[in-house]
Amino acid sequence: EEEPAGMKEKAAAIVFALNRLVLVEKHENPVYESLADRIEMLLEMWRERKVSYEELFSIGKEIWREKEKLEQRQRELGFDDVEYAMLLALEKELGKKKEFVEDVRELSREIKPLMFEGWYLQRSARQEVKKRIRRWVRKLKTRYGFEYEKVEEIFRAVVEGIERYGK
């Protein structure tokens, strides 16, 4: 069955807009990074023509709405990119809990004073930030009772977000 050319153009427009936003600029914004896997799946579907243009457009619109929802949430929480990256990393590993917002604020208050201009270039500053993050993750393990394997995963994800967005 032949699909209307207009739908093909709409699907192409949303697929390529998401591709540019999320895959090209994902290291500039934690929201984009959190959507990258879904965008890559959408691109794969586009390349392999696995679904109709209408379905591609629908999936693309859904991802776009999710992007807007995440950006709105970041604004409502008043989180900068570093804090939001920490929250998204925590939620990716442990699911959503409203208590995580205050947990992230707690860590942020503790490490922000250590994150002076160029902090990531100084070994001692990086080590101190990592030490505080590790302590914070252990505290979360005690508070929420997750498996020990998650401690390292959360630690790595939080450090990665801080190093990426906290420069």
Coordinates of C-alpha atoms in Angstrom, one line a residue:
E1 CA 0.0 0.0 0.0
E2 CA 1.3 3.4 -1.0
E3 CA 1.6 6.0 1.7
P4 CA 1.0 9.7 1.0
A5 CA 4.1 11.7 0.2
G6 CA 3.1 14.2 3.0
M7 CA 3.4 11.5 5.7
K8 CA 6.8 10.5 4.3
E9 CA 8.0 14.1 4.6
K10 CA 6.6 14.5 8.1
A11 CA 8.3 11.3 9.2
A12 CA 11.6 12.3 7.7
A13 CA 11.4 15.8 9.3
I14 CA 10.8 14.4 12.8
V15 CA 13.3 11.6 12.5
F16 CA 16.1 14.0 11.3
A17 CA 15.2 16.7 13.8
L18 CA 15.4 14.2 16.6
N19 CA 18.6 12.8 15.2
R20 CA 20.3 16.3 15.1
L21 CA 19.0 17.3 18.5
V22 CA 19.7 14.1 20.4
L23 CA 22.5 12.3 18.7
V24 CA 24.6 15.4 17.6
E25 CA 24.0 17.5 20.8
K26 CA 23.5 14.8 23.4
H27 CA 26.7 15.6 25.2
E28 CA 25.4 19.1 25.8
N29 CA 22.2 18.3 27.5
P30 CA 21.3 15.4 29.9
V31 CA 17.7 15.3 28.5
Y32 CA 19.0 14.5 25.0
E33 CA 21.3 11.9 26.3
S34 CA 18.5 10.1 28.2
L35 CA 16.6 9.8 24.9
A36 CA 19.5 8.7 22.7
D37 CA 18.7 4.9 22.7
R38 CA 15.2 5.5 21.6
I39 CA 16.3 7.9 18.9
E40 CA 18.8 5.3 17.6
M41 CA 16.1 2.7 17.5
L42 CA 13.9 5.1 15.5
L43 CA 16.7 5.8 13.1
E44 CA 17.2 2.0 12.7
M45 CA 13.5 1.6 11.9
W46 CA 13.8 4.4 9.4
R47 CA 16.9 2.9 7.6
E48 CA 15.5 -0.6 7.5
R49 CA 11.9 0.5 6.6
K50 CA 10.6 -1.8 9.3
V51 CA 7.4 0.3 9.9
S52 CA 5.2 2.7 8.0
Y53 CA 6.0 6.4 7.8
E54 CA 2.8 7.0 9.8
E55 CA 4.1 4.8 12.6
L56 CA 7.6 6.4 12.4
F57 CA 6.0 9.9 12.7
S58 CA 3.9 8.7 15.6
I59 CA 6.9 7.3 17.5
G60 CA 8.9 10.4 16.7
K61 CA 6.2 12.6 18.0
E62 CA 6.0 10.6 21.2
I63 CA 9.8 10.9 21.7
W64 CA 9.6 14.7 21.0
R65 CA 6.8 15.0 23.7
E66 CA 9.0 13.1 26.1
K67 CA 11.9 15.5 25.4
E68 CA 9.6 18.4 26.1
K69 CA 8.3 16.8 29.3
L70 CA 11.8 16.1 30.6
E71 CA 12.9 19.7 29.8
Q72 CA 9.8 21.1 31.6
R73 CA 10.6 18.9 34.6
Q74 CA 14.2 20.1 34.7
R75 CA 12.9 23.7 34.7
E76 CA 10.3 23.0 37.4
L77 CA 12.9 21.4 39.7
G78 CA 15.2 24.3 39.1
F79 CA 18.1 21.8 38.3
D80 CA 21.1 22.8 36.2
D81 CA 22.4 20.2 33.8
V82 CA 24.7 18.6 36.3
E83 CA 21.9 18.1 38.9
Y84 CA 19.5 16.8 36.2
A85 CA 22.1 14.4 34.9
M86 CA 22.6 13.0 38.4
L87 CA 18.8 12.6 38.8
L88 CA 18.3 10.9 35.5
A89 CA 21.2 8.5 36.2
L90 CA 19.7 7.6 39.6
E91 CA 16.3 7.1 38.1
K92 CA 17.7 5.0 35.2
E93 CA 19.2 2.6 37.7
L94 CA 16.6 2.6 40.4
G95 CA 13.3 3.9 38.9
K96 CA 11.6 7.1 39.8
K97 CA 11.3 8.1 43.5
K98 CA 10.3 11.6 44.5
E99 CA 12.9 11.4 47.3
F100 CA 15.7 11.3 44.7
V101 CA 15.1 15.0 44.0
E102 CA 16.2 15.9 47.6
D103 CA 19.0 13.3 47.5
V104 CA 20.4 15.0 44.4
R105 CA 20.1 18.4 46.0
E106 CA 22.0 17.1 49.0
L107 CA 24.9 15.8 46.8
S108 CA 24.9 19.0 44.8
R109 CA 25.2 21.2 47.9
E110 CA 28.2 19.0 48.9
I111 CA 30.1 19.0 45.7
K112 CA 29.3 22.3 44.0
P113 CA 31.7 24.2 46.2
L114 CA 34.5 21.8 45.0
M115 CA 33.7 22.4 41.4
F116 CA 35.6 25.6 40.7
E117 CA 36.6 26.8 37.2
G118 CA 38.8 24.0 35.8
W119 CA 38.3 21.7 38.8
Y120 CA 38.2 18.6 36.5
L121 CA 41.8 19.3 35.4
Q122 CA 43.2 18.9 38.9
R123 CA 43.6 15.4 40.1
S124 CA 43.0 16.2 43.8
A125 CA 39.8 18.1 43.1
R126 CA 38.5 15.2 40.9
Q127 CA 39.3 12.7 43.6
E128 CA 37.6 14.7 46.3
V129 CA 34.5 15.0 44.2
K130 CA 34.5 11.3 43.4
K131 CA 35.0 10.5 47.1
R132 CA 32.0 12.5 48.1
I133 CA 29.9 10.9 45.3
R134 CA 30.9 7.4 46.5
R135 CA 30.0 8.3 50.1
W136 CA 26.6 9.6 48.8
V137 CA 25.9 6.5 46.8
R138 CA 26.7 4.3 49.8
K139 CA 24.3 6.4 51.9
L140 CA 21.6 5.8 49.2
K141 CA 22.3 2.1 49.3
T142 CA 21.6 2.1 53.1
R143 CA 18.5 4.3 52.6
Y144 CA 16.9 2.4 49.7
G145 CA 18.4 -1.1 50.1
F146 CA 19.4 -1.8 46.5
E147 CA 21.9 -4.5 45.4
Y148 CA 25.6 -3.8 45.8
E149 CA 26.2 -4.2 42.1
K150 CA 24.1 -1.0 41.6
V151 CA 26.5 1.0 43.8
E152 CA 29.2 1.0 41.2
E153 CA 26.8 1.5 38.3
I154 CA 25.2 4.5 40.0
F155 CA 28.6 5.9 41.0
R156 CA 29.9 5.6 37.4
A157 CA 26.8 7.2 35.9
V158 CA 26.8 10.1 38.3
V159 CA 30.5 10.8 37.8
E160 CA 30.1 10.6 34.1
G161 CA 27.3 13.1 34.2
I162 CA 29.2 15.5 36.4
E163 CA 32.3 15.3 34.3
R164 CA 30.3 15.9 31.1
Y165 CA 28.1 18.8 32.3
G166 CA 30.1 20.2 35.2
K167 CA 33.0 21.8 33.4

